[in-house]
CSV table of C-alpha atoms and ligand atoms in Angstrom, one decimal:
chain,number,residue,atom,x,y,z
E,1,MET,CA,-25.1,21.7,19.2
E,2,ASN,CA,-28.4,19.9,19.7
E,3,ARG,CA,-28.3,16.3,18.4
E,4,ALA,CA,-31.2,14.1,17.5
E,5,PRO,CA,-31.7,11.2,19.9
E,6,ASN,CA,-30.5,8.6,17.3
E,7,ALA,CA,-27.7,10.7,15.7
E,8,PRO,CA,-24.4,8.9,15.6
E,9,LEU,CA,-21.8,10.0,18.0
E,10,PRO,CA,-19.6,12.7,16.4
E,11,ALA,CA,-16.1,11.7,15.3
E,12,LYS,CA,-13.5,12.4,18.1
E,13,LEU,CA,-11.5,15.6,17.4
E,14,THR,CA,-8.0,16.0,18.8
E,15,PRO,CA,-6.0,19.1,18.1
E,16,ASN,CA,-2.2,18.7,17.7
E,17,LEU,CA,-2.2,14.9,17.7
E,18,GLY,CA,1.2,13.3,17.6
E,19,LEU,CA,1.4,10.8,14.7
E,20,LYS,CA,4.8,9.2,15.4
E,21,MET,CA,3.1,5.9,16.1
E,22,ARG,CA,0.8,6.3,13.2
E,23,ASN,CA,3.3,6.4,10.3
E,24,THR,CA,5.6,3.4,9.7
E,25,PHE,CA,8.6,5.7,9.0
E,26,GLY,CA,8.2,6.8,12.6
E,27,PHE,CA,8.6,10.4,11.7
E,28,ASP,CA,7.8,12.9,14.4
E,29,ALA,CA,4.7,14.5,12.9
E,30,THR,CA,1.8,16.4,14.4
E,31,ALA,CA,-1.7,16.6,12.9
E,32,GLU,CA,-3.2,20.1,13.5
E,33,LEU,CA,-6.7,18.7,13.7
E,34,ALA,CA,-7.2,14.9,13.9
E,35,TYR,CA,-10.7,13.3,13.5
E,36,GLU,CA,-11.1,9.7,14.4
E,37,VAL,CA,-13.8,8.3,12.1
E,38,THR,CA,-15.3,5.2,13.4
E,39,SER,CA,-18.6,5.1,11.4
E,40,THR,CA,-19.7,6.0,7.9
E,41,ASN,CA,-22.4,8.2,9.4
E,42,GLN,CA,-19.9,10.6,10.8
E,43,ILE,CA,-18.3,11.5,7.4
E,44,ALA,CA,-20.7,14.2,6.2
E,45,GLU,CA,-20.6,16.0,9.5
E,46,VAL,CA,-16.8,15.9,9.7
E,47,LEU,CA,-16.5,17.3,6.2
E,48,ALA,CA,-19.1,20.0,7.0
E,49,ASP,CA,-17.0,20.9,10.0
E,50,ILE,CA,-13.9,21.1,7.9
E,51,ASN,CA,-15.6,23.1,5.3
E,52,HIS,CA,-16.9,25.5,7.9
E,53,GLN,CA,-13.2,26.0,9.1
E,54,LYS,CA,-12.1,26.5,5.4
E,55,THR,CA,-9.2,24.2,5.9
E,56,SER,CA,-7.7,21.4,3.9
E,57,TRP,CA,-8.0,17.6,4.8
E,58,ARG,CA,-6.6,14.2,3.9
E,59,VAL,CA,-7.2,10.7,5.0
E,60,LEU,CA,-4.7,8.6,6.9
E,61,GLY,CA,-5.0,4.8,7.1
E,62,GLY,CA,-2.2,2.8,8.7
E,63,GLY,CA,0.4,5.4,7.7
E,64,SER,CA,2.4,2.8,6.0
E,65,ASN,CA,2.6,4.4,2.6
E,66,VAL,CA,3.0,8.1,3.4
E,67,ILE,CA,5.9,10.5,4.0
E,68,LEU,CA,4.7,13.0,6.7
E,69,PRO,CA,5.9,16.5,7.2
E,70,GLN,CA,6.6,17.7,10.8
E,71,LYS,CA,3.4,19.7,10.9
E,72,LEU,CA,0.4,18.3,9.0
E,73,ARG,CA,-1.8,21.5,8.7
E,74,GLY,CA,-5.6,21.3,8.4
E,75,ALA,CA,-7.6,18.2,9.1
E,76,THR,CA,-6.5,14.6,9.1
E,77,LEU,CA,-9.1,11.8,9.1
E,78,LEU,CA,-8.0,8.8,10.9
E,79,MET,CA,-10.0,6.0,9.4
E,80,ASN,CA,-11.1,3.5,12.1
E,81,ILE,CA,-14.2,1.9,10.6
E,82,LEU,CA,-14.0,-1.7,11.7
E,83,GLY,CA,-15.9,-5.0,11.1
E,84,GLN,CA,-16.1,-7.7,8.5
E,85,GLU,CA,-19.2,-9.5,7.2
E,86,ILE,CA,-20.0,-12.2,4.7
E,87,LEU,CA,-22.7,-10.8,2.4
E,88,THR,CA,-23.4,-13.8,0.2
E,89,SER,CA,-21.9,-17.2,-0.6
E,90,ASP,CA,-22.8,-19.5,-3.4
E,91,GLU,CA,-21.0,-22.5,-5.1
E,92,ASN,CA,-18.7,-20.1,-7.1
E,93,SER,CA,-17.7,-17.3,-4.7
E,94,THR,CA,-18.2,-15.5,-1.5
E,95,LEU,CA,-18.7,-11.7,-1.1
E,96,LEU,CA,-17.0,-10.4,2.0
E,97,ALA,CA,-17.5,-6.7,3.1
E,98,VAL,CA,-14.7,-5.2,5.3
E,99,GLY,CA,-14.5,-1.8,7.0
E,100,ALA,CA,-11.7,0.5,5.8
E,101,GLY,CA,-10.0,0.6,9.3
E,102,VAL,CA,-9.4,-3.1,9.6
E,103,SER,CA,-5.7,-4.1,9.5
E,104,TRP,CA,-4.8,-5.7,6.2
E,105,HIS,CA,-2.7,-8.5,7.7
E,106,ASP,CA,-5.4,-9.3,10.3
E,107,LEU,CA,-7.9,-9.6,7.5
E,108,VAL,CA,-5.7,-12.0,5.5
E,109,ALA,CA,-5.3,-14.1,8.7
E,110,TRP,CA,-9.1,-14.0,9.3
E,111,THR,CA,-9.9,-15.1,5.8
E,112,LEU,CA,-7.8,-18.2,6.2
E,113,GLU,CA,-9.3,-19.0,9.6
E,114,ASN,CA,-12.7,-18.8,8.0
E,115,ASP,CA,-11.8,-21.0,4.9
E,116,LEU,CA,-11.7,-18.1,2.4
E,117,PRO,CA,-8.3,-18.5,0.8
E,118,GLY,CA,-7.0,-16.3,-2.0
E,119,LEU,CA,-5.3,-13.4,-0.2
E,120,GLU,CA,-2.4,-15.4,1.4
E,121,ASN,CA,0.2,-14.1,-1.0
E,122,LEU,CA,-0.5,-10.6,0.5
E,123,ALA,CA,0.3,-11.5,4.1
E,124,LEU,CA,2.2,-9.2,6.3
E,125,ILE,CA,1.7,-6.0,4.1
E,126,PRO,CA,1.4,-3.3,6.7
E,127,GLY,CA,-1.6,-0.8,6.5
E,128,THR,CA,-5.4,-0.9,6.5
E,129,VAL,CA,-8.0,-2.4,4.2
E,130,GLY,CA,-9.2,1.1,3.1
E,131,ALA,CA,-5.6,2.0,2.0
E,132,ALA,CA,-5.0,-1.3,0.1
E,133,PRO,CA,-6.9,-0.4,-3.1
E,134,ILE,CA,-5.4,3.1,-3.3
E,135,GLN,CA,-2.0,1.9,-4.4
E,136,ASN,CA,-3.4,-1.6,-5.4
E,137,ILE,CA,-1.0,-3.4,-3.0
E,138,GLY,CA,0.7,-6.4,-4.5
E,139,ALA,CA,3.3,-9.1,-3.7
E,140,TYR,CA,4.4,-12.5,-4.9
E,141,GLY,CA,2.4,-12.4,-8.2
E,142,VAL,CA,-0.9,-11.2,-6.7
E,143,GLU,CA,-2.6,-7.7,-6.6
E,144,VAL,CA,-5.4,-6.8,-4.3
E,145,GLY,CA,-7.5,-5.3,-7.2
E,146,GLU,CA,-8.0,-8.9,-8.6
E,147,SER,CA,-10.1,-9.8,-5.5
E,148,ILE,CA,-12.2,-6.7,-5.2
E,149,ALA,CA,-15.9,-6.7,-6.4
E,150,TYR,CA,-16.7,-3.1,-5.4
E,151,ILE,CA,-15.8,-0.4,-3.0
E,152,GLU,CA,-18.0,2.0,-1.0
E,153,ALA,CA,-16.7,5.5,-0.6
E,154,TYR,CA,-17.7,9.1,0.0
E,155,ASP,CA,-17.1,11.3,-3.1
E,156,SER,CA,-16.3,14.6,-1.8
E,157,LYS,CA,-16.5,16.2,-5.2
E,158,GLU,CA,-20.2,15.1,-5.7
E,159,GLN,CA,-20.9,15.2,-2.0
E,160,THR,CA,-22.4,11.8,-1.9
E,161,PHE,CA,-21.7,8.2,-1.1
E,162,VAL,CA,-20.8,6.2,-4.1
E,163,THR,CA,-20.2,2.5,-5.1
E,164,LEU,CA,-17.3,2.0,-7.4
E,165,THR,CA,-17.1,-1.3,-9.3
E,166,LYS,CA,-13.7,-3.0,-9.9
E,167,GLU,CA,-13.7,-1.7,-13.4
E,168,ASP,CA,-14.4,1.9,-12.1
E,169,CYS,CA,-11.3,1.5,-9.8
E,170,GLN,CA,-9.0,1.2,-12.9
E,171,PHE,CA,-6.5,-1.0,-11.0
E,172,ALA,CA,-3.0,-1.1,-12.5
E,173,TYR,CA,0.5,-1.8,-11.1
E,174,ARG,CA,0.6,0.2,-7.8
E,175,ASP,CA,-2.1,2.5,-9.2
E,176,SER,CA,-5.8,3.1,-9.2
E,177,TYR,CA,-8.6,5.6,-9.9
E,178,PHE,CA,-8.3,6.7,-6.3
E,179,LYS,CA,-4.5,7.4,-6.6
E,180,GLN,CA,-5.2,9.4,-9.8
E,181,HIS,CA,-7.8,11.5,-8.0
E,182,PRO,CA,-6.1,12.3,-4.6
E,183,ASN,CA,-8.3,13.7,-1.8
E,184,ARG,CA,-11.6,13.1,-3.7
E,185,PHE,CA,-12.8,9.7,-2.2
E,186,ILE,CA,-12.9,8.5,1.3
E,187,VAL,CA,-13.0,4.6,1.1
E,188,THR,CA,-15.3,3.3,3.9
E,189,LYS,CA,-15.8,-0.3,2.9
E,190,VAL,CA,-14.2,-2.8,0.6
E,191,VAL,CA,-16.1,-5.8,-0.7
E,192,PHE,CA,-14.0,-8.7,-1.9
E,193,LYS,CA,-15.1,-11.5,-4.2
E,194,ILE,CA,-13.4,-14.6,-3.1
E,195,PRO,CA,-13.7,-17.4,-5.7
E,196,LYS,CA,-14.3,-21.0,-4.4
E,197,ASP,CA,-11.9,-22.6,-6.9
E,198,TRP,CA,-8.7,-21.8,-5.0
E,199,GLU,CA,-5.4,-22.3,-6.7
E,200,ALA,CA,-1.9,-21.9,-5.2
E,201,ARG,CA,0.0,-19.0,-6.9
E,202,ILE,CA,3.5,-19.8,-6.2
E,203,TYR,CA,5.3,-19.0,-9.5
E,204,TYR,CA,7.0,-16.0,-8.1
E,205,ALA,CA,10.7,-17.0,-7.8
E,206,ASP,CA,11.2,-16.4,-4.0
E,207,LEU,CA,7.9,-18.3,-3.3
E,208,ALA,CA,8.6,-21.2,-5.7
E,209,LYS,CA,11.9,-21.7,-4.0
E,210,GLN,CA,10.1,-22.4,-0.7
E,211,PHE,CA,8.0,-25.0,-2.3
E,212,SER,CA,10.6,-26.9,-4.3
E,213,GLU,CA,9.8,-30.0,-2.3
E,214,ASN,CA,6.1,-29.5,-1.9
E,215,SER,CA,4.2,-29.0,-5.1
E,216,ASN,CA,0.8,-29.1,-3.3
E,217,PRO,CA,1.0,-26.4,-0.6
E,218,SER,CA,-2.2,-25.4,1.4
E,219,PRO,CA,-3.1,-21.7,1.7
E,220,GLU,CA,-1.8,-21.7,5.2
E,221,ASP,CA,1.6,-23.1,3.9
E,222,ILE,CA,1.7,-20.1,1.4
E,223,PHE,CA,0.8,-17.7,4.1
E,224,LEU,CA,3.6,-18.9,6.4
E,225,ALA,CA,6.1,-18.9,3.5
E,226,VAL,CA,5.2,-15.3,2.5
E,227,CYS,CA,5.6,-14.2,6.2
E,228,LYS,CA,8.9,-15.9,6.3
E,229,ILE,CA,10.3,-14.3,3.2
E,230,ARG,CA,9.0,-10.9,4.1
E,231,THR,CA,10.5,-11.1,7.5
E,232,GLN,CA,13.9,-12.0,6.1
E,233,LYS,CA,13.9,-9.4,3.4
E,234,LEU,CA,11.9,-6.4,4.7
E,235,PRO,CA,12.6,-4.5,8.0
E,236,ASP,CA,9.8,-4.7,10.6
E,237,PRO,CA,8.5,-1.1,10.9
E,238,LYS,CA,8.1,-1.5,14.7
E,239,VAL,CA,11.8,-2.0,14.9
E,240,ILE,CA,13.1,0.2,12.0
E,241,GLY,CA,11.0,2.9,10.3
E,242,ASN,CA,10.2,2.2,6.6
E,243,THR,CA,7.3,2.2,4.0
E,244,GLY,CA,8.3,-1.1,2.2
E,245,SER,CA,9.4,-0.5,-1.4
E,246,PHE,CA,10.2,3.3,-1.7
E,247,PHE,CA,10.3,3.3,-5.5
E,248,GLN,CA,8.2,1.6,-8.1
E,249,ASN,CA,9.8,-0.9,-10.4
E,250,PRO,CA,10.3,1.2,-13.6
E,251,ILE,CA,8.7,0.1,-16.8
E,252,VAL,CA,10.9,0.6,-19.9
E,253,SER,CA,10.6,-0.2,-23.7
E,254,ASN,CA,11.9,-3.6,-25.0
E,255,GLU,CA,14.4,-1.6,-27.0
E,256,GLN,CA,15.7,0.2,-23.9
E,257,HIS,CA,15.9,-3.1,-22.0
E,258,GLU,CA,17.8,-4.7,-24.9
E,259,THR,CA,20.3,-1.9,-24.9
E,260,LEU,CA,20.8,-2.1,-21.1
E,261,LEU,CA,21.3,-5.8,-21.2
E,262,LYS,CA,24.2,-5.3,-23.6
E,263,SER,CA,26.0,-3.4,-20.9
E,264,TYR,CA,24.6,-5.2,-17.8
E,265,ALA,CA,24.2,-8.9,-18.4
E,266,SER,CA,22.8,-9.6,-15.0
E,267,LEU,CA,20.1,-6.9,-15.2
E,268,VAL,CA,16.9,-8.2,-13.4
E,269,SER,CA,13.6,-7.6,-15.3
E,270,TYR,CA,10.1,-9.1,-15.7
E,271,PRO,CA,7.8,-9.3,-18.6
E,272,ASP,CA,5.1,-6.5,-18.6
E,273,ALA,CA,2.6,-5.2,-21.1
E,274,PRO,CA,3.4,-6.0,-24.7
E,275,GLY,CA,6.5,-4.0,-25.9
E,276,THR,CA,7.6,-3.2,-22.4
E,277,ARG,CA,9.7,-4.8,-19.5
E,278,LYS,CA,9.6,-4.0,-15.7
E,279,LEU,CA,13.0,-3.5,-14.2
E,280,ALA,CA,13.9,-4.5,-10.6
E,281,ALA,CA,14.5,-1.1,-9.1
E,282,GLY,CA,16.2,-2.8,-6.1
E,283,TRP,CA,18.8,-4.3,-8.5
E,284,LEU,CA,19.4,-0.9,-10.1
E,285,ILE,CA,20.0,0.8,-6.7
E,286,ASP,CA,22.0,-2.0,-5.4
E,287,GLN,CA,24.4,-1.8,-8.5
E,288,CYS,CA,24.9,1.9,-7.7
E,289,GLY,CA,26.3,0.8,-4.3
E,290,PHE,CA,23.6,2.2,-2.1
E,291,LYS,CA,22.7,-0.9,-0.1
E,292,GLY,CA,23.3,-0.5,3.6
E,293,GLN,CA,24.5,3.1,3.1
E,294,ARG,CA,23.5,5.8,5.6
E,295,MET,CA,22.9,9.5,5.2
E,296,GLY,CA,22.6,11.0,8.7
E,297,SER,CA,19.5,9.5,10.4
E,298,VAL,CA,18.2,7.8,7.2
E,299,GLY,CA,19.6,5.1,4.9
E,300,VAL,CA,19.1,2.2,2.5
E,301,TYR,CA,18.2,-1.1,4.2
E,302,GLU,CA,21.1,-3.6,4.3
E,303,ASN,CA,19.0,-6.6,2.9
E,304,GLN,CA,16.9,-4.8,0.3
E,305,ALA,CA,18.1,-1.7,-1.6
E,306,LEU,CA,14.5,-0.7,-2.6
E,307,VAL,CA,13.6,0.0,1.0
E,308,LEU,CA,14.7,3.3,2.6
E,309,VAL,CA,14.8,3.4,6.4
E,310,ASN,CA,14.6,5.9,9.3
E,311,HIS,CA,17.3,4.8,11.8
E,312,GLY,CA,15.7,7.3,14.3
E,313,GLY,CA,15.2,10.9,14.3
E,314,GLY,CA,14.9,11.3,10.6
E,315,THR,CA,12.5,13.7,8.7
E,316,ALA,CA,10.6,13.7,5.5
E,317,GLN,CA,13.3,16.2,4.3
E,318,ASP,CA,16.1,13.7,5.1
E,319,ILE,CA,14.4,10.8,3.2
E,320,LEU,CA,13.6,13.0,0.1
E,321,SER,CA,17.3,14.2,0.0
E,322,LEU,CA,18.4,10.5,0.1
E,323,ALA,CA,15.7,9.6,-2.6
E,324,LYS,CA,17.0,12.3,-4.8
E,325,CYS,CA,20.7,11.2,-4.5
E,326,ILE,CA,19.5,7.6,-5.6
E,327,GLN,CA,17.4,8.9,-8.4
E,328,ASP,CA,20.1,11.0,-9.8
E,329,LYS,CA,22.7,8.2,-9.6
E,330,VAL,CA,20.3,5.6,-11.2
E,331,ARG,CA,19.5,8.1,-14.0
E,332,ALA,CA,23.1,8.8,-14.7
E,333,GLU,CA,24.1,5.2,-14.7
E,334,PHE,CA,21.2,3.5,-16.4
E,335,GLY,CA,19.1,6.3,-18.0
E,336,VAL,CA,16.1,5.2,-16.0
E,337,SER,CA,13.9,7.4,-13.8
E,338,LEU,CA,12.6,6.1,-10.5
E,339,GLN,CA,9.1,7.1,-9.2
E,340,ILE,CA,8.6,7.5,-5.4
E,341,GLU,CA,6.0,5.0,-4.4
E,342,PRO,CA,4.6,6.5,-1.0
E,343,ASN,CA,2.5,9.6,-1.0
E,344,ILE,CA,4.3,12.8,0.1
E,345,LEU,CA,1.9,14.8,2.2
A,401,LIG,N1,17.5,-7.1,-6.0
A,401,LIG,C1,18.8,-6.8,-5.9
A,401,LIG,N2,19.2,-6.1,-4.8
A,401,LIG,C2,18.4,-5.6,-3.8
A,401,LIG,C3,17.1,-5.9,-4.0
A,401,LIG,C4,16.6,-6.6,-5.0
A,401,LIG,O1,19.6,-7.3,-6.7
A,401,LIG,O2,18.9,-5.0,-3.0
A,401,LIG,C5,16.9,-7.9,-7.0
A,401,LIG,C6,16.7,-9.3,-6.5
A,401,LIG,O3,17.7,-10.2,-6.7
A,401,LIG,C7,15.5,-9.8,-7.3
A,401,LIG,C8,14.8,-8.4,-7.8
A,401,LIG,O4,15.7,-7.4,-7.5
A,401,LIG,O5,15.9,-10.5,-8.4
A,401,LIG,C9,13.6,-8.1,-7.2
A,401,LIG,O6,13.6,-8.1,-5.8
A,401,LIG,P1,12.4,-8.6,-4.8
A,401,LIG,O7,12.1,-10.0,-5.3
A,401,LIG,O8,12.8,-8.4,-3.4
A,401,LIG,O9,11.1,-7.8,-5.3
A,401,LIG,P2,11.0,-6.3,-5.6
A,401,LIG,O10,10.8,-6.0,-7.0
A,401,LIG,O11,12.1,-5.5,-4.9
A,401,LIG,C10,8.3,-6.2,-5.3
A,401,LIG,C11,7.4,-5.3,-4.7
A,401,LIG,C12,7.3,-5.6,-3.2
A,401,LIG,C13,6.8,-7.0,-3.1
A,401,LIG,C14,7.8,-7.9,-3.7
A,401,LIG,C15,7.4,-9.4,-3.8
A,401,LIG,C16,7.3,-3.2,-5.9
A,401,LIG,C17,7.8,-1.8,-5.9
A,401,LIG,N3,7.8,-3.9,-4.8
A,401,LIG,O12,9.6,-5.9,-4.7
A,401,LIG,O13,6.3,-4.7,-2.6
A,401,LIG,O14,6.6,-7.4,-1.7
A,401,LIG,O15,8.0,-7.5,-5.1
A,401,LIG,O16,6.3,-9.5,-4.7
A,401,LIG,O17,6.7,-3.6,-6.9
A,401,LIG,C18,5.9,-2.7,-1.4
A,401,LIG,O18,5.3,-2.3,-2.4
A,401,LIG,O19,6.1,-2.0,-0.4
A,401,LIG,C19,6.6,-4.0,-1.5
A,401,LIG,C20,7.4,-4.5,-0.5
């Protein structure tokens, strides 16, 4: 094909690319056609190419929230758009634009080095910046959606680049407009609004405990405390394959919560929207005796029952069979349905 002198380099295309190192479960998956996207300018051409081949496609970020089959048919877009840039800064806030391919944890560390605190509660969450808004990542009382001003994305339905405001994104607990419309948007850039009036958010029990003797922690103190808690509770995907919490914390009516409390006095729950309570799925699974259990190559993590792990050689099928066992037992015991959190591709 003839290219104009200033045309961007095309996205690198690799057939049958192994994805074992690109999904945190460490499943042995192969992408039939993998496009490495390093620039926004490549997207229209990549999609035209995919259209021409009449095949399906999906986007893969850090692979930390997906369950991959052995053969991923069609095209897989590996998002590797990098870079971060301060757009504006006034006495109230800073607008920070970040490429979708930047590592989430690296961004959190960078914001602290550059005196832009606010994301420290979300330290050590695996994955990329572009993937963070899809499931509205959250931890220790903070969700990413709160800090997002707007998002730039390619809308494959309208075949054009769009800007979605925070309101357009419809962020909710582990949910967003992107998650509700899978395979429509390709997030290219996330623009954060970081307020200048920083306040420590350490009311989440695990974090509060770390600061029982320091009521005035710095953003760096919180960053280190979150890293410490996560390292103790959650398995390092480089050592043992996992996608963090495998199920969402289920939301039940106040009435159902009251009824459960009568039978299970130690039931763990949090306040949620009026009329509802959020139950700790980890507690429910733990009560069913699954913690530390193995089923062939996969199992339930020994320190946190909400995390399913691949001990090595496991497959998507193995994990989904284990998940079904857990869902059935939790439903039989508590009458509560558990929703799987990662995307099943
Ligand atoms: N619990 C048990 N047994 C267990 C696990 C938990 O009894 O095996 C109880 C704990 O005692 C605790 C409660 O359940 O009282 C909640 O556990 P934890 O504090 O570990 O938090 P979580 O609800 O399991 C959520 C998020 C995590 C996030 C943490 C901290 C979801 C689905 N998960 O976990 O997010 O890091 O809170 O804010 O909302 C992720 O999404 O991948 C993730 C790790």
